Tab-separated table of C-alpha atoms and ligand atoms in Angstrom:
chain	number	residue	atom	x	y	z
A	1	MET	CA	129.709	87.845	74.311
A	2	ASN	CA	132.722	86.632	72.289
A	3	LYS	CA	132.496	88.641	69.048
A	4	LYS	CA	136.061	89.883	69.053
A	5	SER	CA	137.429	86.426	69.920
A	6	GLU	CA	135.378	84.879	67.113
A	7	LEU	CA	136.707	87.405	64.579
A	8	LEU	CA	140.276	86.905	65.791
A	9	PHE	CA	139.931	83.100	65.647
A	10	GLN	CA	138.581	83.354	62.088
A	11	LYS	CA	141.575	85.486	61.072
A	12	ALA	CA	144.043	83.386	63.062
A	13	ARG	CA	143.037	80.236	61.175
A	14	LYS	CA	144.040	81.977	57.924
A	15	TYR	CA	147.626	82.412	59.077
A	16	ILE	CA	148.252	79.846	61.845
A	17	PRO	CA	147.479	76.096	61.643
A	18	GLY	CA	144.255	75.615	63.611
A	19	GLY	CA	144.486	79.286	64.609
A	20	VAL	CA	146.755	78.518	67.552
A	21	ASN	CA	150.449	78.179	68.294
A	22	SER	CA	149.880	75.111	70.450
A	23	PRO	CA	147.130	72.578	69.623
A	24	VAL	CA	145.465	72.130	73.014
A	25	ARG	CA	144.608	75.870	73.116
A	26	ALA	CA	142.131	75.444	70.219
A	27	GLY	CA	139.533	73.856	72.511
A	28	LYS	CA	138.664	71.159	69.933
A	29	ALA	CA	138.277	68.433	72.572
A	30	VAL	CA	135.478	70.339	74.307
A	31	GLY	CA	133.912	71.796	71.156
A	32	ILE	CA	134.523	75.478	71.816
A	33	ASP	CA	136.126	78.332	69.907
A	34	PRO	CA	138.768	79.632	72.323
A	35	PRO	CA	138.552	83.030	74.012
A	36	PHE	CA	141.481	85.214	72.927
A	37	ILE	CA	143.125	86.649	76.004
A	38	ALA	CA	143.906	90.371	76.348
A	39	GLU	CA	145.454	90.540	79.813
A	40	ALA	CA	145.736	88.932	83.208
A	41	THR	CA	146.576	89.852	86.773
A	42	GLY	CA	146.776	87.708	89.882
A	43	CYS	CA	144.486	84.716	89.308
A	44	LEU	CA	142.220	86.619	86.892
A	45	ILE	CA	142.417	86.580	83.113
A	46	THR	CA	140.412	88.821	80.729
A	47	ASP	CA	139.567	88.060	77.116
A	48	VAL	CA	139.393	90.540	74.218
A	49	ASP	CA	135.624	90.902	74.711
A	50	GLY	CA	136.131	91.982	78.317
A	51	ASN	CA	134.987	88.701	79.874
A	52	GLU	CA	136.868	87.970	83.118
A	53	TYR	CA	137.706	84.454	84.283
A	54	ILE	CA	139.336	82.805	87.286
A	55	ASP	CA	142.400	81.188	85.735
A	56	TYR	CA	143.134	77.519	86.548
A	57	ILE	CA	145.465	77.003	83.563
A	58	CYS	CA	148.087	79.493	84.837
A	59	SER	CA	149.799	79.266	81.425
A	60	TRP	CA	149.972	75.432	81.955
A	61	GLY	CA	151.929	75.823	85.172
A	62	PRO	CA	154.393	78.764	85.062
A	63	MET	CA	152.201	81.327	86.832
A	64	ILE	CA	152.421	79.732	90.306
A	65	LEU	CA	152.640	83.249	91.825
A	66	GLY	CA	149.778	84.572	89.707
A	67	HIS	CA	149.963	86.863	86.682
A	68	THR	CA	151.915	90.175	86.699
A	69	HIS	CA	153.494	89.528	90.112
A	70	PRO	CA	155.111	92.912	90.932
A	71	ASP	CA	158.530	91.452	91.822
A	72	ILE	CA	158.679	89.536	88.516
A	73	ILE	CA	157.540	92.504	86.435
A	74	ARG	CA	160.093	94.705	88.205
A	75	ALA	CA	162.882	92.180	87.536
A	76	ILE	CA	161.956	92.032	83.839
A	77	LYS	CA	161.812	95.841	83.552
A	78	GLU	CA	165.196	96.227	85.267
A	79	SER	CA	166.793	93.588	83.058
A	80	ILE	CA	165.356	94.783	79.769
A	81	LYS	CA	166.834	98.274	80.312
A	82	ARG	CA	170.283	96.664	79.917
A	83	GLY	CA	169.430	94.912	76.671
A	84	THR	CA	167.430	91.830	75.690
A	85	SER	CA	169.929	89.266	74.403
A	86	PHE	CA	173.683	89.097	73.988
A	87	GLY	CA	174.433	85.538	72.907
A	88	ALA	CA	177.231	85.650	75.452
A	89	PRO	CA	177.573	84.441	79.051
A	90	THR	CA	176.036	86.702	81.707
A	91	GLY	CA	176.149	86.810	85.504
A	92	VAL	CA	172.437	86.210	85.851
A	93	GLU	CA	172.767	82.771	84.202
A	94	VAL	CA	175.304	81.806	86.866
A	95	GLN	CA	172.910	82.996	89.556
A	96	MET	CA	170.105	80.923	88.020
A	97	ALA	CA	172.303	77.814	87.772
A	98	GLU	CA	173.459	78.237	91.386
A	99	THR	CA	169.844	78.640	92.554
A	100	ILE	CA	168.650	75.521	90.713
A	101	VAL	CA	171.578	73.471	92.056
A	102	ASP	CA	170.792	74.775	95.545
A	103	MET	CA	167.042	74.013	95.342
A	104	VAL	CA	166.884	70.689	93.431
A	105	PRO	CA	168.502	67.893	95.483
A	106	SER	CA	169.867	65.760	92.617
A	107	ILE	CA	171.176	68.562	90.395
A	108	GLU	CA	174.932	69.225	90.606
A	109	MET	CA	175.211	70.907	87.184
A	110	VAL	CA	172.559	72.401	84.879
A	111	ARG	CA	172.162	73.693	81.312
A	112	MET	CA	169.500	76.272	80.383
A	113	VAL	CA	167.395	75.854	77.238
A	114	ASN	CA	164.191	77.525	75.947
A	115	SER	CA	161.426	74.966	76.541
A	116	GLY	CA	160.547	71.737	78.278
A	117	THR	CA	160.781	69.979	74.915
A	118	GLU	CA	164.373	71.105	74.499
A	119	ALA	CA	165.120	69.982	78.040
A	120	THR	CA	163.808	66.417	77.589
A	121	MET	CA	165.198	66.107	74.043
A	122	SER	CA	168.650	67.088	75.320
A	123	ALA	CA	168.438	64.822	78.376
A	124	ILE	CA	167.569	61.836	76.157
A	125	ARG	CA	170.489	62.605	73.814
A	126	LEU	CA	172.830	62.954	76.803
A	127	ALA	CA	171.634	59.659	78.308
A	128	ARG	CA	172.161	57.903	74.967
A	129	GLY	CA	175.594	59.474	74.544
A	130	PHE	CA	176.675	58.710	78.107
A	131	THR	CA	175.527	55.044	78.092
A	132	VAL	CA	176.242	54.377	74.366
A	133	ARG	CA	172.796	52.765	74.200
A	134	ASP	CA	169.777	53.601	72.011
A	135	LYS	CA	166.529	52.381	73.627
A	136	ILE	CA	164.496	54.458	76.055
A	137	ILE	CA	161.496	53.658	78.224
A	138	LYS	CA	158.656	56.132	78.721
A	139	PHE	CA	155.119	55.604	80.033
A	140	ASP	CA	151.759	55.660	78.242
A	141	GLY	CA	150.025	58.989	78.705
A	142	CYS	CA	153.120	60.784	79.917
A	143	TYR	CA	153.999	63.789	77.769
A	144	HIS	CA	157.541	65.083	77.550
A	145	GLY	CA	157.200	67.666	74.783
A	146	HIS	CA	157.281	66.987	71.053
A	147	ALA	CA	160.773	65.601	70.349
A	148	ASP	CA	160.459	62.666	67.914
A	149	SER	CA	161.563	59.950	70.332
A	150	LEU	CA	159.025	61.052	72.900
A	151	LEU	CA	155.921	61.384	70.699
A	152	VAL	CA	155.074	57.743	71.294
A	153	SER	CA	151.849	57.033	73.200
A	154	ALA	CA	152.098	60.552	74.603
A	155	GLY	CA	149.648	62.445	76.758
A	156	SER	CA	148.538	66.105	76.738
A	157	GLY	CA	147.642	67.391	73.288
A	158	VAL	CA	148.493	64.061	71.595
A	159	ALA	CA	145.981	62.254	73.827
A	160	THR	CA	143.509	65.158	73.576
A	161	LEU	CA	143.496	64.877	69.798
A	162	GLY	CA	143.422	61.081	70.018
A	163	ILE	CA	146.344	60.707	67.614
A	164	PRO	CA	148.529	57.607	68.241
A	165	GLY	CA	151.801	59.484	68.032
A	166	SER	CA	152.504	61.697	65.074
A	167	PRO	CA	153.143	61.277	61.353
A	168	GLY	CA	156.700	62.336	60.619
A	169	VAL	CA	158.246	60.321	63.439
A	170	PRO	CA	160.388	57.720	61.604
A	171	GLY	CA	159.385	54.145	62.438
A	172	ASP	CA	163.042	53.261	62.915
A	173	LEU	CA	163.284	55.908	65.625
A	174	ALA	CA	159.904	55.244	67.271
A	175	LYS	CA	160.779	51.575	67.737
A	176	LEU	CA	163.642	52.608	70.016
A	177	THR	CA	161.037	54.002	72.414
A	178	ILE	CA	159.357	51.425	74.638
A	179	SER	CA	156.162	52.847	76.178
A	180	LEU	CA	154.813	50.991	79.205
A	181	PRO	CA	151.846	51.412	81.580
A	182	PHE	CA	152.545	53.911	84.372
A	183	ASN	CA	152.508	52.513	87.943
A	184	ASN	CA	153.220	49.028	86.516
A	185	LEU	CA	156.687	47.995	87.720
A	186	GLU	CA	156.282	44.433	86.454
A	187	SER	CA	156.148	45.679	82.851
A	188	VAL	CA	159.360	47.635	83.453
A	189	VAL	CA	161.121	44.586	84.918
A	190	ARG	CA	160.073	42.507	81.897
A	191	ALA	CA	161.360	45.202	79.511
A	192	PHE	CA	164.706	45.339	81.303
A	193	HIS	CA	165.026	41.545	81.343
A	194	ARG	CA	164.551	41.656	77.583
A	195	PHE	CA	166.423	44.819	76.564
A	196	GLY	CA	168.291	45.879	79.704
A	197	SER	CA	171.768	46.207	78.246
A	198	ASP	CA	170.412	48.433	75.452
A	199	ILE	CA	168.246	50.756	77.551
A	200	ALA	CA	169.868	54.181	77.810
A	201	ALA	CA	167.227	55.773	80.010
A	202	VAL	CA	163.855	55.656	81.682
A	203	ILE	CA	162.067	59.003	81.479
A	204	VAL	CA	159.063	59.582	83.703
A	205	GLU	CA	156.874	62.373	84.997
A	206	PRO	CA	157.132	61.531	88.730
A	207	VAL	CA	153.612	62.935	89.072
A	208	PRO	CA	152.059	62.554	85.603
A	209	ALA	CA	149.896	65.568	84.705
A	210	ASN	CA	149.297	64.981	80.996
A	211	MET	CA	146.676	62.272	81.226
A	212	GLY	CA	145.059	64.226	83.981
A	213	VAL	CA	146.991	63.999	87.265
A	214	ILE	CA	147.988	60.494	88.357
A	215	ILE	CA	149.187	59.666	91.877
A	216	PRO	CA	152.419	57.667	91.620
A	217	ASP	CA	152.826	54.413	93.531
A	218	MET	CA	155.998	54.884	95.613
A	219	ASP	CA	157.046	51.247	95.048
A	220	PHE	CA	156.832	51.978	91.317
A	221	LEU	CA	159.028	55.098	91.459
A	222	ASN	CA	161.500	53.479	93.868
A	223	GLY	CA	161.492	50.417	91.634
A	224	LEU	CA	162.516	52.576	88.668
A	225	ARG	CA	165.425	53.935	90.686
A	226	LYS	CA	166.515	50.423	91.692
A	227	ILE	CA	166.280	48.776	88.272
A	228	THR	CA	167.994	51.626	86.396
A	229	ASP	CA	170.852	51.383	88.914
A	230	GLU	CA	171.018	47.612	88.377
A	231	TYR	CA	171.256	47.943	84.587
A	232	GLY	CA	173.352	51.117	84.413
A	233	SER	CA	170.526	53.074	82.735
A	234	ILE	CA	169.864	56.765	83.400
A	235	LEU	CA	166.747	57.679	85.400
A	236	ILE	CA	165.305	60.947	84.093
A	237	PHE	CA	162.621	62.769	86.086
A	238	ASP	CA	160.670	65.068	83.806
A	239	GLU	CA	159.781	67.748	86.363
A	240	VAL	CA	158.737	70.383	83.827
A	241	ILE	CA	155.393	70.540	85.654
A	242	SER	CA	156.237	69.190	89.137
A	243	GLY	CA	159.522	71.105	89.503
A	244	PHE	CA	159.166	73.992	91.974
A	245	ARG	CA	155.402	73.294	91.992
A	246	LEU	CA	155.198	70.425	94.476
A	247	ALA	CA	158.116	71.523	96.683
A	248	HIS	CA	161.283	73.639	96.454
A	249	GLY	CA	162.964	70.576	95.007
A	250	GLY	CA	159.917	69.245	93.188
A	251	ALA	CA	158.699	65.659	93.325
A	252	GLN	CA	162.202	64.299	93.977
A	253	GLU	CA	162.300	66.239	97.256
A	254	LEU	CA	158.705	65.297	98.145
A	255	PHE	CA	159.337	61.575	97.510
A	256	ASP	CA	163.051	61.574	98.429
A	257	ILE	CA	164.009	59.767	95.204
A	258	MET	CA	167.116	61.010	93.404
A	259	PRO	CA	167.067	60.745	89.578
A	260	ASP	CA	170.280	60.956	87.536
A	261	LEU	CA	168.918	63.756	85.336
A	262	THR	CA	166.024	66.184	85.854
A	263	CYS	CA	164.177	68.220	83.206
A	264	LEU	CA	162.689	71.570	84.191
A	265	GLY	CA	160.598	74.282	82.539
A	266	LYS	CA	157.531	76.467	83.052
A	267	ILE	CA	157.937	77.930	86.581
A	268	ILE	CA	161.695	78.545	86.130
A	269	GLY	CA	160.905	81.053	83.382
A	270	GLY	CA	158.428	83.063	85.452
A	271	GLY	CA	156.243	83.226	82.331
A	272	LEU	CA	159.074	83.660	79.802
A	273	PRO	CA	160.393	80.841	77.574
A	274	VAL	CA	162.803	78.766	79.678
A	275	GLY	CA	163.678	75.080	80.103
A	276	ALA	CA	166.606	73.382	81.789
A	277	TYR	CA	168.115	69.956	82.333
A	278	GLY	CA	170.600	68.998	84.991
A	279	GLY	CA	171.913	66.259	87.209
A	280	LYS	CA	175.075	64.452	88.214
A	281	LYS	CA	178.289	66.303	87.287
A	282	GLU	CA	179.738	63.052	85.894
A	283	ILE	CA	176.905	62.919	83.350
A	284	MET	CA	176.343	66.647	82.692
A	285	SER	CA	180.042	67.248	82.017
A	286	ARG	CA	179.642	65.177	78.860
A	287	MET	CA	177.799	68.162	77.346
A	288	ALA	CA	179.742	70.330	74.877
A	289	PRO	CA	181.945	72.260	75.098
A	290	GLU	CA	183.256	70.407	78.193
A	291	GLY	CA	182.250	67.085	76.674
A	292	ASP	CA	181.266	65.724	73.294
A	293	VAL	CA	177.445	65.492	73.421
A	294	TYR	CA	176.076	68.444	71.494
A	295	GLN	CA	173.231	70.819	72.362
A	296	ALA	CA	173.049	74.578	71.727
A	297	GLY	CA	170.591	77.471	71.622
A	298	THR	CA	170.639	81.093	70.470
A	299	LEU	CA	168.495	82.312	73.344
A	300	SER	CA	169.496	79.741	75.965
A	301	GLY	CA	169.988	81.511	79.308
A	302	ASN	CA	168.428	84.684	77.923
A	303	PRO	CA	169.096	87.339	80.601
A	304	VAL	CA	165.524	88.725	80.664
A	305	ALA	CA	164.068	85.218	81.023
A	306	MET	CA	166.643	84.435	83.708
A	307	ALA	CA	165.649	87.588	85.611
A	308	ALA	CA	161.977	86.577	85.510
A	309	GLY	CA	162.778	83.011	86.536
A	310	LEU	CA	165.146	84.031	89.326
A	311	ALA	CA	162.608	86.489	90.753
A	312	THR	CA	160.098	83.620	90.807
A	313	LEU	CA	162.438	81.106	92.458
A	314	ASN	CA	163.601	83.669	95.020
A	315	ILE	CA	159.998	84.150	96.147
A	316	LEU	CA	159.310	80.392	96.161
A	317	LYS	CA	162.384	79.871	98.373
A	318	GLN	CA	160.872	82.013	101.089
A	319	GLY	CA	158.423	81.051	103.812
A	320	ASN	CA	155.772	78.406	103.697
A	321	ILE	CA	154.426	78.890	100.165
A	322	TYR	CA	154.085	75.117	99.644
A	323	GLU	CA	152.039	74.658	102.810
A	324	GLU	CA	149.805	77.505	101.590
A	325	LEU	CA	149.436	75.893	98.146
A	326	GLU	CA	148.725	72.482	99.721
A	327	LYS	CA	145.881	74.052	101.768
A	328	LYS	CA	144.430	75.833	98.739
A	329	GLY	CA	144.544	72.577	96.767
A	330	ARG	CA	142.919	70.605	99.551
A	331	VAL	CA	140.079	73.107	100.031
A	332	LEU	CA	139.389	73.438	96.300
A	333	PHE	CA	139.404	69.759	95.378
A	334	SER	CA	137.586	68.497	98.473
A	335	GLY	CA	134.946	71.187	97.895
A	336	ILE	CA	134.458	70.202	94.258
A	337	GLU	CA	134.374	66.490	95.155
A	338	GLU	CA	131.716	67.135	97.808
A	339	ALA	CA	129.668	69.189	95.327
A	340	ALA	CA	129.824	66.302	92.838
A	341	ASN	CA	128.802	63.756	95.460
A	342	GLN	CA	125.859	65.940	96.540
A	343	ALA	CA	124.768	66.183	92.886
A	344	GLY	CA	125.134	62.418	92.453
A	345	VAL	CA	127.880	62.880	89.825
A	346	GLN	CA	130.589	60.159	89.924
A	347	VAL	CA	134.057	61.744	90.096
A	348	THR	CA	137.556	60.588	90.950
A	349	VAL	CA	139.834	63.329	92.254
A	350	ASN	CA	143.626	63.029	92.015
A	351	ARG	CA	145.684	65.784	93.605
A	352	VAL	CA	149.223	66.493	94.765
A	353	GLY	CA	149.552	69.917	96.365
A	354	SER	CA	148.378	72.657	93.989
A	355	LEU	CA	148.127	70.291	90.989
A	356	GLY	CA	145.078	68.128	90.452
A	357	SER	CA	142.371	66.676	88.204
A	358	ILE	CA	138.673	65.866	88.366
A	359	PHE	CA	137.925	62.668	86.406
A	360	PHE	CA	134.322	61.770	85.551
A	361	HIS	CA	134.668	58.147	86.522
A	362	ASP	CA	133.489	55.856	89.323
A	363	GLN	CA	136.805	53.970	89.516
A	364	PRO	CA	140.301	54.988	90.612
A	365	VAL	CA	142.387	56.571	87.814
A	366	THR	CA	145.900	55.199	88.121
A	367	ASP	CA	147.217	55.088	84.550
A	368	PHE	CA	146.482	55.998	80.910
A	369	HIS	CA	144.105	53.047	80.454
A	370	SER	CA	141.879	54.156	83.326
A	371	ALA	CA	142.257	57.824	82.335
A	372	ASN	CA	140.938	56.888	78.891
A	373	ALA	CA	137.911	55.234	80.502
A	374	THR	CA	136.721	58.517	82.005
A	375	ASN	CA	133.720	60.245	80.479
A	376	ALA	CA	134.974	62.951	78.113
A	377	ASP	CA	131.413	64.001	77.140
A	378	ILE	CA	130.499	64.814	80.729
A	379	PHE	CA	133.834	66.629	81.056
A	380	SER	CA	132.809	68.854	78.100
A	381	VAL	CA	129.476	69.716	79.768
A	382	TYR	CA	131.318	70.511	83.008
A	383	PHE	CA	133.990	72.533	81.179
A	384	LYS	CA	131.439	74.629	79.236
A	385	SER	CA	129.310	75.350	82.294
A	386	MET	CA	132.390	76.431	84.263
A	387	LEU	CA	133.588	78.641	81.383
A	388	GLU	CA	130.161	80.290	81.105
A	389	GLN	CA	130.354	81.016	84.840
A	390	GLY	CA	133.816	82.564	84.469
A	391	ILE	CA	136.017	79.631	85.454
A	392	TYR	CA	138.850	79.063	82.960
A	393	LEU	CA	139.841	75.366	83.006
A	394	ALA	CA	142.120	73.462	80.630
A	395	PRO	CA	139.960	72.470	77.594
A	396	SER	CA	140.835	68.787	77.884
A	397	PRO	CA	140.280	65.921	80.349
A	398	TYR	CA	143.948	65.033	79.811
A	399	GLU	CA	145.246	68.211	81.414
A	400	ALA	CA	145.476	69.459	84.993
A	401	VAL	CA	144.156	72.201	87.238
A	402	PHE	CA	146.959	74.552	88.337
A	403	LEU	CA	146.528	76.747	91.433
A	404	SER	CA	148.593	79.812	92.329
A	405	THR	CA	149.304	81.794	95.474
A	406	ALA	CA	146.975	84.440	93.993
A	407	HIS	CA	143.889	82.157	94.310
A	408	THR	CA	142.291	83.523	97.501
A	409	GLU	CA	139.891	81.687	99.828
A	410	ASP	CA	136.949	83.661	98.387
A	411	ILE	CA	138.007	82.823	94.825
A	412	ILE	CA	138.164	79.131	95.762
A	413	LYS	CA	134.755	79.296	97.443
A	414	LYS	CA	133.301	80.940	94.312
A	415	THR	CA	134.840	78.192	92.160
A	416	ILE	CA	133.259	75.461	94.278
A	417	LYS	CA	129.895	77.226	93.977
A	418	CYS	CA	130.288	77.304	90.175
A	419	ALA	CA	131.147	73.593	90.228
A	420	LYS	CA	127.907	72.919	92.131
A	421	THR	CA	125.988	74.673	89.311
A	422	ALA	CA	127.972	72.812	86.670
A	423	PHE	CA	127.257	69.424	88.265
A	424	SER	CA	123.538	70.224	88.328
A	425	ALA	CA	123.798	70.706	84.525
A	426	ILE	CA	125.106	67.142	84.121
B	1	LIG	P1	157.205	72.755	76.490
B	1	LIG	O1	158.049	72.374	75.304
B	1	LIG	O2	155.740	72.886	76.134
B	1	LIG	O3	157.745	73.978	77.246
B	1	LIG	O4	157.317	71.577	77.571
B	1	LIG	C1	157.019	70.270	77.157
B	1	LIG	C2	156.641	69.450	78.368
B	1	LIG	C3	157.573	68.580	78.903
B	1	LIG	N1	157.286	67.825	79.996
B	1	LIG	C4	156.075	67.910	80.600
B	1	LIG	C5	155.800	67.065	81.800
B	1	LIG	C6	155.078	68.790	80.083
B	1	LIG	O5	153.871	68.851	80.684
B	1	LIG	C7	155.367	69.580	78.962
B	1	LIG	C8	154.355	70.523	78.351
B	1	LIG	N2	153.102	70.613	79.015
B	1	LIG	C9	151.975	70.998	78.184
B	1	LIG	C10	150.722	70.979	79.063
B	1	LIG	N3	150.354	69.684	79.467
B	1	LIG	C11	152.184	72.324	77.530
B	1	LIG	C12	150.937	72.959	76.983
B	1	LIG	C13	150.890	72.910	75.485
B	1	LIG	O6	151.396	71.929	74.894
B	1	LIG	O7	150.341	73.861	74.911
């Protein structure tokens, strides 16, 4: 029963392009009209028609502690009593900066912004300003938000909608972006041999999660570190998804590879709009007003968002949350893989900790080319069957499954059971 969602979607499309404020939410890739959500708590989300779902989108990553975590709600309530925004420095921003520097191994200095897009856009500008070079390297299928230079062969919603990049990105700018196959170090070496002295930065999702989840080859990531050092280019880890999800210090801690700059988002806002970029003091101090590279933002470091983010990070710092999330991820994905095998459905499962993807493919999925070879039609059948059974997955084969600490053993068992039913429908 989705009557109220249908009416809302009809009305939404009158006022909002496609009826949504972010394209992937429209469900076009899987041929559904999206449920409009009324509320959520823990790992459960309820739509306006009262249908309840187990949530594996988790707001695309931020809700790693589940929805309406009491400590986060309390922090927001306490903060909001003192006002919502001052446009002036506050103590809580210093606390947030200190916490990020403490938790993320390569970050010595950090600047808060309002989204992952702002974080990567600013990091690219800083890398270009610091190196006085214009070209950047990214990887096919990686998505770094919608800044012009990065909407080249991007993943996530760009891949979902099958659009090559985006109209409106000037050709003269796009040609400064070299997009190469992920996990292919040879292509990077060739690019550096050709353009090395003009490459400002290499930006990479250390664990890509916007073409589905891809497991990085360690020689590839270490090779990026080595070659950017050789040519004096900046290595940027876009950890908007992996930051604070895969470990306290994200993928860079997990893999022990230190980038020069790191982009963050999602989890550090605890569900409120926050992004950040940070790294070596020598580079970050080029940012105005200390330096001459410009970036600004009315709501950057917003105290309420900082309170929500800090409450989240303070919980993540404690105990063995990442071991718990690793176990949940292992049980869920191995259970789904076994269910597929029993049903004779060919799947490839890629997972790192509490982040993973099920690809309908009988080959390994190691880059955008192989991700594009997966069967999107079967994914749609799987997606719809899971949704009908109350499992809320990302409506695209180019997205990821996000787990939270709120997903209990019983919830995971129920999900695997629903997957068994879904595979029998294929
Ligand atoms: P935002 O501007 O959406 O906060 O962050 C952009 C971004 C940057 N880097 C990475 C690795 C990202 O995954 C993202 C955004 N992720 C998508 C989901 N794949 C956001 C969901 C959406 O676009 O609606």
